[in-house]
mmCIF file of C-alpha atoms and ligand atoms in Angstrom:
data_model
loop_
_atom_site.group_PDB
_atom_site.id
_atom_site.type_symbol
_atom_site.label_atom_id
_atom_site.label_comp_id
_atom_site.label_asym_id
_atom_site.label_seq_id
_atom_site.Cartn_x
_atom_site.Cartn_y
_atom_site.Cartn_z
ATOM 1 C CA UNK A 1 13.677 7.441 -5.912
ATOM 2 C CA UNK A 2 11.272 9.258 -3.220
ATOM 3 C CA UNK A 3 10.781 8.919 -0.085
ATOM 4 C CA UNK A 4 7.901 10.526 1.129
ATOM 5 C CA UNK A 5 8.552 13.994 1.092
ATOM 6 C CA UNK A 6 6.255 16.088 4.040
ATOM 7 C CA UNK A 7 2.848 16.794 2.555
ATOM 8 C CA UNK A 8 -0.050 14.520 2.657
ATOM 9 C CA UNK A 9 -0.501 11.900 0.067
ATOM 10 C CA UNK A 10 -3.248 10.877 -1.693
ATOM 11 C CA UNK A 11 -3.852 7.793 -3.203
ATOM 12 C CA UNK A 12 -6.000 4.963 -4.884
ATOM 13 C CA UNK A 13 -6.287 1.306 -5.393
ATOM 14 C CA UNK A 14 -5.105 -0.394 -8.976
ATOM 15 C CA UNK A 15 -6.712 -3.964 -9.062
ATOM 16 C CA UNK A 16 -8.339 -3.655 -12.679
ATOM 17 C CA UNK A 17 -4.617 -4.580 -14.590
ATOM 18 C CA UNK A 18 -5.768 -2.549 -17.139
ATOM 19 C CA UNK A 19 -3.456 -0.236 -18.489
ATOM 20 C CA UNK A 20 -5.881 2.425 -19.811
ATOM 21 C CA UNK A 21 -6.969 2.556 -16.370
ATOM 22 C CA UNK A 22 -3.380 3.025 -14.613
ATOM 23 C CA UNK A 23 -2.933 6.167 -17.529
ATOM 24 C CA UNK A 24 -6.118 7.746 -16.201
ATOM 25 C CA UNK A 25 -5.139 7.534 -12.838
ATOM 26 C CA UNK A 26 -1.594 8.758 -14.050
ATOM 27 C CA UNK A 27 -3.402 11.656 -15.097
ATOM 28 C CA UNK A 28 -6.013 12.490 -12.442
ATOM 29 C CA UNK A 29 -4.034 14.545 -9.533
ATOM 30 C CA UNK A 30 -3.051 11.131 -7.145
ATOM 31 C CA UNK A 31 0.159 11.125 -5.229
ATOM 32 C CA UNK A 32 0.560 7.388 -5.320
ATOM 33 C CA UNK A 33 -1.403 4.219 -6.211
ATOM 34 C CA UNK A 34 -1.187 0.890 -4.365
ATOM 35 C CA UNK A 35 -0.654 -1.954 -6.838
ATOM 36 C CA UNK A 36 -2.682 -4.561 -5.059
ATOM 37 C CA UNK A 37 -1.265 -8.313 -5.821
ATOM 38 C CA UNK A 38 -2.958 -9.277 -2.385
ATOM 39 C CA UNK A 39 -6.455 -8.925 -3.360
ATOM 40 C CA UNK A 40 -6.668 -9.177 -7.341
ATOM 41 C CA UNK A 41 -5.545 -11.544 -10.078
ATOM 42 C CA UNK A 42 -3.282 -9.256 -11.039
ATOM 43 C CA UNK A 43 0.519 -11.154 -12.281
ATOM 44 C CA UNK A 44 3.390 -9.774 -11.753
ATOM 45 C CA UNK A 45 3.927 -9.150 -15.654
ATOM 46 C CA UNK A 46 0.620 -6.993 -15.125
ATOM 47 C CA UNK A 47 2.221 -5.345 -12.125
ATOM 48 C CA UNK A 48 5.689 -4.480 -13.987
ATOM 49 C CA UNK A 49 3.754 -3.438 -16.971
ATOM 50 C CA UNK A 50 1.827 -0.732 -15.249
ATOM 51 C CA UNK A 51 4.553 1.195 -14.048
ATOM 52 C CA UNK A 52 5.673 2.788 -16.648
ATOM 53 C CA UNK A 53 2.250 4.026 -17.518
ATOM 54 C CA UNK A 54 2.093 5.192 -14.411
ATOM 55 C CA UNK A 55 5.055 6.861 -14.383
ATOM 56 C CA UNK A 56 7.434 8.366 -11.799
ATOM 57 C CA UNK A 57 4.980 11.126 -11.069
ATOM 58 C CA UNK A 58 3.607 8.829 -8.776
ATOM 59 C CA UNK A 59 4.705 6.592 -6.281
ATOM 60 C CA UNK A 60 3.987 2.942 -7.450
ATOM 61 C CA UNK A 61 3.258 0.858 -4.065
ATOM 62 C CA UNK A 62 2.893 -3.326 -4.849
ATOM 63 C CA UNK A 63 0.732 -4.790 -1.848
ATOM 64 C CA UNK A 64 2.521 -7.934 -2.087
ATOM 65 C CA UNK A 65 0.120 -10.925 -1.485
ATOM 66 C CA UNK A 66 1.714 -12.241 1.948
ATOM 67 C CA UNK A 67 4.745 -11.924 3.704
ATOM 68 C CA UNK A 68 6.713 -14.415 2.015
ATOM 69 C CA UNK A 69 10.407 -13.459 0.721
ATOM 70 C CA UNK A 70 10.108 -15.213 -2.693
ATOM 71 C CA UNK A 71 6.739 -12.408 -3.532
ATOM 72 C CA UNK A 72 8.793 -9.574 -2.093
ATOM 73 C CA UNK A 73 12.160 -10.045 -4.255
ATOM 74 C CA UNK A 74 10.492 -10.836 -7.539
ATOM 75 C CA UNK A 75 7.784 -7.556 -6.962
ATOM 76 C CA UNK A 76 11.295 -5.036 -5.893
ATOM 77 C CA UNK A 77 13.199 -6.148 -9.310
ATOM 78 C CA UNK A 78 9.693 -5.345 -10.789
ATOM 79 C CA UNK A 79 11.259 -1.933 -10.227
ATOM 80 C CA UNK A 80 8.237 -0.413 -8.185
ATOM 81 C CA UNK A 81 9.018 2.581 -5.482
ATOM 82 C CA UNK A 82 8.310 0.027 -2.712
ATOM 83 C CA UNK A 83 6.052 -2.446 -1.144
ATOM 84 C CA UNK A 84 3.049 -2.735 1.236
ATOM 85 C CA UNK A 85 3.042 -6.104 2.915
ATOM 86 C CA UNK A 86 -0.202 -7.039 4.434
ATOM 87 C CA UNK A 87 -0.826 -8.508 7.748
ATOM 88 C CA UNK A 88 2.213 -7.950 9.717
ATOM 89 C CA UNK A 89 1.589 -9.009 13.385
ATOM 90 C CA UNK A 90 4.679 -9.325 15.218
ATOM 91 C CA UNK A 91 7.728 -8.145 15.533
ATOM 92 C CA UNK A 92 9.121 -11.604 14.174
ATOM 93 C CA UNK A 93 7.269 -10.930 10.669
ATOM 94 C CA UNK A 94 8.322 -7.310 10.980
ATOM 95 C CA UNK A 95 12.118 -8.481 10.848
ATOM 96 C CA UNK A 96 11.291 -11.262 8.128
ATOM 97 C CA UNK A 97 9.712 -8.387 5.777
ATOM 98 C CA UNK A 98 12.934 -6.130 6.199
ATOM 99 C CA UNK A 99 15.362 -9.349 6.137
ATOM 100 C CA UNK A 100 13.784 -10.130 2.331
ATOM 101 C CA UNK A 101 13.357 -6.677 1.561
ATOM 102 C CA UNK A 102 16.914 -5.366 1.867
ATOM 103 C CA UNK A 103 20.710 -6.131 0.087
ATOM 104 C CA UNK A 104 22.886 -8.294 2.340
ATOM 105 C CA UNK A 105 24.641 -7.068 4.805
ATOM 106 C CA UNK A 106 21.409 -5.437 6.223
ATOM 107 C CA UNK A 107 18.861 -8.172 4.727
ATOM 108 C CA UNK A 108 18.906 -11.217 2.139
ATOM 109 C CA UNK A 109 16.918 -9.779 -0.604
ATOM 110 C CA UNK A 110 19.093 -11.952 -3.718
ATOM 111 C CA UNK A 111 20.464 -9.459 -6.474
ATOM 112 C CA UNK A 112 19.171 -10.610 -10.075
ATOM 113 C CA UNK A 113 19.313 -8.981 -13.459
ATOM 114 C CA UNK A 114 15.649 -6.832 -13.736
ATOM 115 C CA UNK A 115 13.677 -3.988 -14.386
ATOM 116 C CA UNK A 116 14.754 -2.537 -11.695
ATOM 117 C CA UNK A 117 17.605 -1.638 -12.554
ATOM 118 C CA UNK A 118 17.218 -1.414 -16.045
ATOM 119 C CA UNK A 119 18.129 -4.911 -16.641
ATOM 120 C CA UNK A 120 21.423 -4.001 -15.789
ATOM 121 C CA UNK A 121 22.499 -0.805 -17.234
ATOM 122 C CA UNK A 122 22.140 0.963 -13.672
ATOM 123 C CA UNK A 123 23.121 -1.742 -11.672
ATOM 124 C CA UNK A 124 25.488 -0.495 -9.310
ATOM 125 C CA UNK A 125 23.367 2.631 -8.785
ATOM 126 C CA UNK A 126 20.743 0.584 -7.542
ATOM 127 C CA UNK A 127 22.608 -1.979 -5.538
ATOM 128 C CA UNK A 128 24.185 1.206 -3.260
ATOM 129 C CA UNK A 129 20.691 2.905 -3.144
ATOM 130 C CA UNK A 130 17.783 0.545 -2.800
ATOM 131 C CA UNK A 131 17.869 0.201 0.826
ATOM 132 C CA UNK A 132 17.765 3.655 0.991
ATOM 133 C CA UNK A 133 15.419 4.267 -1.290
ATOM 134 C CA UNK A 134 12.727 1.951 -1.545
ATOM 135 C CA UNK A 135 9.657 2.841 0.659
ATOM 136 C CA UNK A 136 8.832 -0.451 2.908
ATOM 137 C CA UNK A 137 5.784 -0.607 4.653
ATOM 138 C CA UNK A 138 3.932 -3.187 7.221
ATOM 139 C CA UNK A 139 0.423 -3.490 7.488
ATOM 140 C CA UNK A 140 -1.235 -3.743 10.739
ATOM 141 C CA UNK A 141 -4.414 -4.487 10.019
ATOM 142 C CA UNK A 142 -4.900 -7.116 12.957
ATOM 143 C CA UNK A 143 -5.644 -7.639 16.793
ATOM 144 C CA UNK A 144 -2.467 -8.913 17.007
ATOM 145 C CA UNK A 145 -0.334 -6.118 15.450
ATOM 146 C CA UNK A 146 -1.702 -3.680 17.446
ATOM 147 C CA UNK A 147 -1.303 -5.695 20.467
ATOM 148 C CA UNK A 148 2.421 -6.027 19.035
ATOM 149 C CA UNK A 149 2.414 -2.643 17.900
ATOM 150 C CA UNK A 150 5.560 -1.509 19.491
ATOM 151 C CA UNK A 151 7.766 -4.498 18.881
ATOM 152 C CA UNK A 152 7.349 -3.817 15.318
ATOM 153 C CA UNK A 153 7.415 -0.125 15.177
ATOM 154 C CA UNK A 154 10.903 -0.945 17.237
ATOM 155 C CA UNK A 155 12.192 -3.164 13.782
ATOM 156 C CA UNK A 156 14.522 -0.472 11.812
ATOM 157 C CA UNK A 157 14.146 -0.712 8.140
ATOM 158 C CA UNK A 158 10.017 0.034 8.138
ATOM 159 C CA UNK A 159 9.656 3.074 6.576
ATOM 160 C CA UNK A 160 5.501 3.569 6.758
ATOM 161 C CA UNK A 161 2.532 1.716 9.120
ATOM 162 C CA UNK A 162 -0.426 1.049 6.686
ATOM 163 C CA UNK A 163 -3.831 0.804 8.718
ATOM 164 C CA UNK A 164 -6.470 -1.635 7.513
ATOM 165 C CA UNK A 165 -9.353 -0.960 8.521
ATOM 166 C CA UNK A 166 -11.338 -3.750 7.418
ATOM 167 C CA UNK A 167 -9.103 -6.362 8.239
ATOM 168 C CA UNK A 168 -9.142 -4.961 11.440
ATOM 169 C CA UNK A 169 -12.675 -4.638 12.318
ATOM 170 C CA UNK A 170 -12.644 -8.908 11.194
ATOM 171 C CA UNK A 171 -10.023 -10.024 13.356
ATOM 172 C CA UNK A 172 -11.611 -8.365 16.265
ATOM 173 C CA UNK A 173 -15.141 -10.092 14.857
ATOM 174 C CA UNK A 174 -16.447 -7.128 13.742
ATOM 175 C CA UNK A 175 -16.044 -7.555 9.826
ATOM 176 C CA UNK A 176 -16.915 -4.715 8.337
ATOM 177 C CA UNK A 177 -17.480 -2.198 11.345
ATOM 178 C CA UNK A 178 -15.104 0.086 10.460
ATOM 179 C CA UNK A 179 -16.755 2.750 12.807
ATOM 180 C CA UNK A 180 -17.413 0.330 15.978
ATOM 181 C CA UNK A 181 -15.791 1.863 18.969
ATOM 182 C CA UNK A 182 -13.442 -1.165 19.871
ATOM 183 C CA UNK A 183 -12.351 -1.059 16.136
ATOM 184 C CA UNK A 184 -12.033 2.809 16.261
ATOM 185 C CA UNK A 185 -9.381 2.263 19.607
ATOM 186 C CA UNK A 186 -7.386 0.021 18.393
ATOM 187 C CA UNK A 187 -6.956 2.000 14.883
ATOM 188 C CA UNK A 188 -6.159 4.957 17.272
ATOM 189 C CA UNK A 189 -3.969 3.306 19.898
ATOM 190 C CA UNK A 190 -1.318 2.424 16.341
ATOM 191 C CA UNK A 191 -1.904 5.839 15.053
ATOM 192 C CA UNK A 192 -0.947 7.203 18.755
ATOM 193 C CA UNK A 193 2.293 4.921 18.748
ATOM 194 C CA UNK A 194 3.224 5.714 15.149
ATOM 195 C CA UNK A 195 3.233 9.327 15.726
ATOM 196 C CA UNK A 196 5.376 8.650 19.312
ATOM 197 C CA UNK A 197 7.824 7.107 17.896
ATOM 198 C CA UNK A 198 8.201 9.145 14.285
ATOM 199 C CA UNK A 199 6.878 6.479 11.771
ATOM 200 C CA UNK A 200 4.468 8.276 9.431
ATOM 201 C CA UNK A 201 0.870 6.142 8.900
ATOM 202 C CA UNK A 202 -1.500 5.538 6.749
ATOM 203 C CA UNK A 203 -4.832 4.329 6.449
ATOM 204 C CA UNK A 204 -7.754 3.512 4.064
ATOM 205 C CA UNK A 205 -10.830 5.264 3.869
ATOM 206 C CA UNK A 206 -13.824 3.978 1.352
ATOM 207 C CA UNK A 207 -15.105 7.377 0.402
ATOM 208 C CA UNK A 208 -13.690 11.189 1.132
ATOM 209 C CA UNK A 209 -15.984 11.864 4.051
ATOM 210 C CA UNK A 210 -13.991 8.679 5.691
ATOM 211 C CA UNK A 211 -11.079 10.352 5.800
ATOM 212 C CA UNK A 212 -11.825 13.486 7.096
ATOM 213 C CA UNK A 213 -10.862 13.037 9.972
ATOM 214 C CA UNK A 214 -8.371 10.957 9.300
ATOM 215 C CA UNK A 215 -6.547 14.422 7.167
ATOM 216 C CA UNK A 216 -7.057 16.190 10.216
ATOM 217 C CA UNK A 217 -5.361 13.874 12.432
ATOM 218 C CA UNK A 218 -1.764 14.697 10.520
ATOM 219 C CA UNK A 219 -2.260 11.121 8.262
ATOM 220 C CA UNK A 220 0.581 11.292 5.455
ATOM 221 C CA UNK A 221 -0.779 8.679 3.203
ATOM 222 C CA UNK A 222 -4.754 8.462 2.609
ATOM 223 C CA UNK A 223 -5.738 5.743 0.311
ATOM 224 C CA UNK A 224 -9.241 6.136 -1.276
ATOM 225 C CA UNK A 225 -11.111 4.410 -3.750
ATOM 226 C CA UNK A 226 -10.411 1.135 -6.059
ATOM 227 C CA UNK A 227 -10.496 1.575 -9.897
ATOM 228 C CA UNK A 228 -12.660 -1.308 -10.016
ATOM 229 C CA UNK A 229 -15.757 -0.098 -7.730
ATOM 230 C CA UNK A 230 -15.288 3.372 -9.592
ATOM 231 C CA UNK A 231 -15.865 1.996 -12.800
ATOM 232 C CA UNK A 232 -18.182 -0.267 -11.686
ATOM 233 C CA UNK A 233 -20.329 2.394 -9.612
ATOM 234 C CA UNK A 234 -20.454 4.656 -12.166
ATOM 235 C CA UNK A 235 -21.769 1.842 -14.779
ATOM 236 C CA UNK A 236 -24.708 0.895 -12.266
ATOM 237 C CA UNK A 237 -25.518 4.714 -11.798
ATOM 238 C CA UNK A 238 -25.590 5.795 -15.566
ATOM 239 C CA UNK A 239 -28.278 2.534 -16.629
ATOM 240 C CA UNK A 240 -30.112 3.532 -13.614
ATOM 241 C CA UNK A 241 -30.342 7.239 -14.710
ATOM 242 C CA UNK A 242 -31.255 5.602 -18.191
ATOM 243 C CA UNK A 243 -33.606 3.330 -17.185
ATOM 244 C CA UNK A 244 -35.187 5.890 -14.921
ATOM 245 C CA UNK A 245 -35.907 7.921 -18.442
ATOM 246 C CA UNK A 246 -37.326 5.245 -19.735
ATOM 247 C CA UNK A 247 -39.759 4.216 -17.386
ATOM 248 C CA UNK A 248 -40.949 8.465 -17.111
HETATM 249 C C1 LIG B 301 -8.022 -3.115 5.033
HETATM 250 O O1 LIG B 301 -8.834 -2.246 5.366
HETATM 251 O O2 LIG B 301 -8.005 -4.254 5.520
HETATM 252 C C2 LIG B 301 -7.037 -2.826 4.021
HETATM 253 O O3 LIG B 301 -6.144 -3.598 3.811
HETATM 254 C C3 LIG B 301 -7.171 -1.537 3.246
HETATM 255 O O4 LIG B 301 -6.222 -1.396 2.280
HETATM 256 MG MG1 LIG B 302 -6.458 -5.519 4.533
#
């Protein structure tokens, strides 16, 4: 599996479970896709299902729903490149993602019969290499994990930071203001301590132009777009453009 090599990543979000949709993105020049579990209905057959649609072109990142240790083993033996867990805080929750995330002796992640390793056949391959391999990132997204910040960049085993910019700008009572100053230190203050300490970061942008910046700045994993808006957006825009002939 791949770790993230040194270019700059770009990426989308898969919420839609449809598997048409995770072929077009297969085939539309994206680096990686977040699976997002955390805000979708998406199952975890839906999730395990995609991935080899997606293929290993990509790398095929499950946002796990919360930090909890039963989502985190069931979505690795899913057989995904590695997880994005939302929300993490403190260094406390940093150290419970990596504990459930890795093999024993590092972690407590259980060892099962799965995808992963298809169901068996390459089991001992996977067993030496997963916590190695397997890209495991934390989410600060919250007052608190940037006032944590380097507590948890200090946790070994957290391979990426993932920015959320949203999330941020409501925990700081902003929802929404993903440009407010206040919002707009605190996103750089993590991006500052990220790059200080070697962790590469991040962060989602709702449209190109968001990101800009954010390209210039040295970010190694942009994350634009969600299948579902796309699709939607363009629906709304093509019976407007109809409707608009109609009524000429
Ligand atoms: C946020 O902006 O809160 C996100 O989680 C983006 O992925
Ligand atoms: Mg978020």
């Amino acid at each position: 599996m791949r770790k993230a090599e040194g270019k700059q990543l770009i990426g989308i979000i898969y919420t839609s479970g449809s598997l048409e949709v995770a072929e077009m993105i297969s085939q539309s020049g994206f680096d990686w896709v977040m699976i997002d579990m955390e805000h979708s209905v998406l199952t975890l057959k839906d999730v395990q299902n995609s991935l080899p649609v997606f293929g290993k072109k990509l790398l095929r990142i499950v946002r796990i729903p919360g930090n909890d240790p039963v989502w985190i083993k069931r979505v690795l033996d899913t057989g995904c490149d590695g997880i994005m867990v939302p929300m993490v805080n403190s260094g406390e929750e940093a150290e419970k993602l990596v504990r459930a995330a890795k093999y024993p002796p590092v972690g407590q992640r259980s060892v099962g019969i799965t995808r992963a390793h298809s169901y068996g056949q390459s089991f001992s391959k996977y067993l030496e290499s997963a916590n190695s391999d397997l890209i495991i990132m934390a989410q600060i997204e919250h007052r608190d994990g940037v006032r944590n910040i380097d507590l948890i960049l200090n946790i070994k085993g957290i391979d990426w930071i993932f920015i959320g910019p949203y999330d941020m700008s409501a925990s700081m009572g902003l929802a929404g203001q993903v440009s407010h100053p206040d919002v707009r230190k605190a996103i750089e203050l993590v991006k500052k301590k990220c790059r200080d300490s070697g962790i590469p970061y991040g962060i989602f942008g709702a449209s190109p132009e968001a990101l800009v910046q954010e390209f210039h700045d040295g970010c190694k994993y942009l994350l634009c777009g969600i299948d579902v808006f796309l699709i939607s957006t363009a629906l709304r825009d093509l019976s407007g453009k109809l409707k608009a002939l109609i009524k000429e």
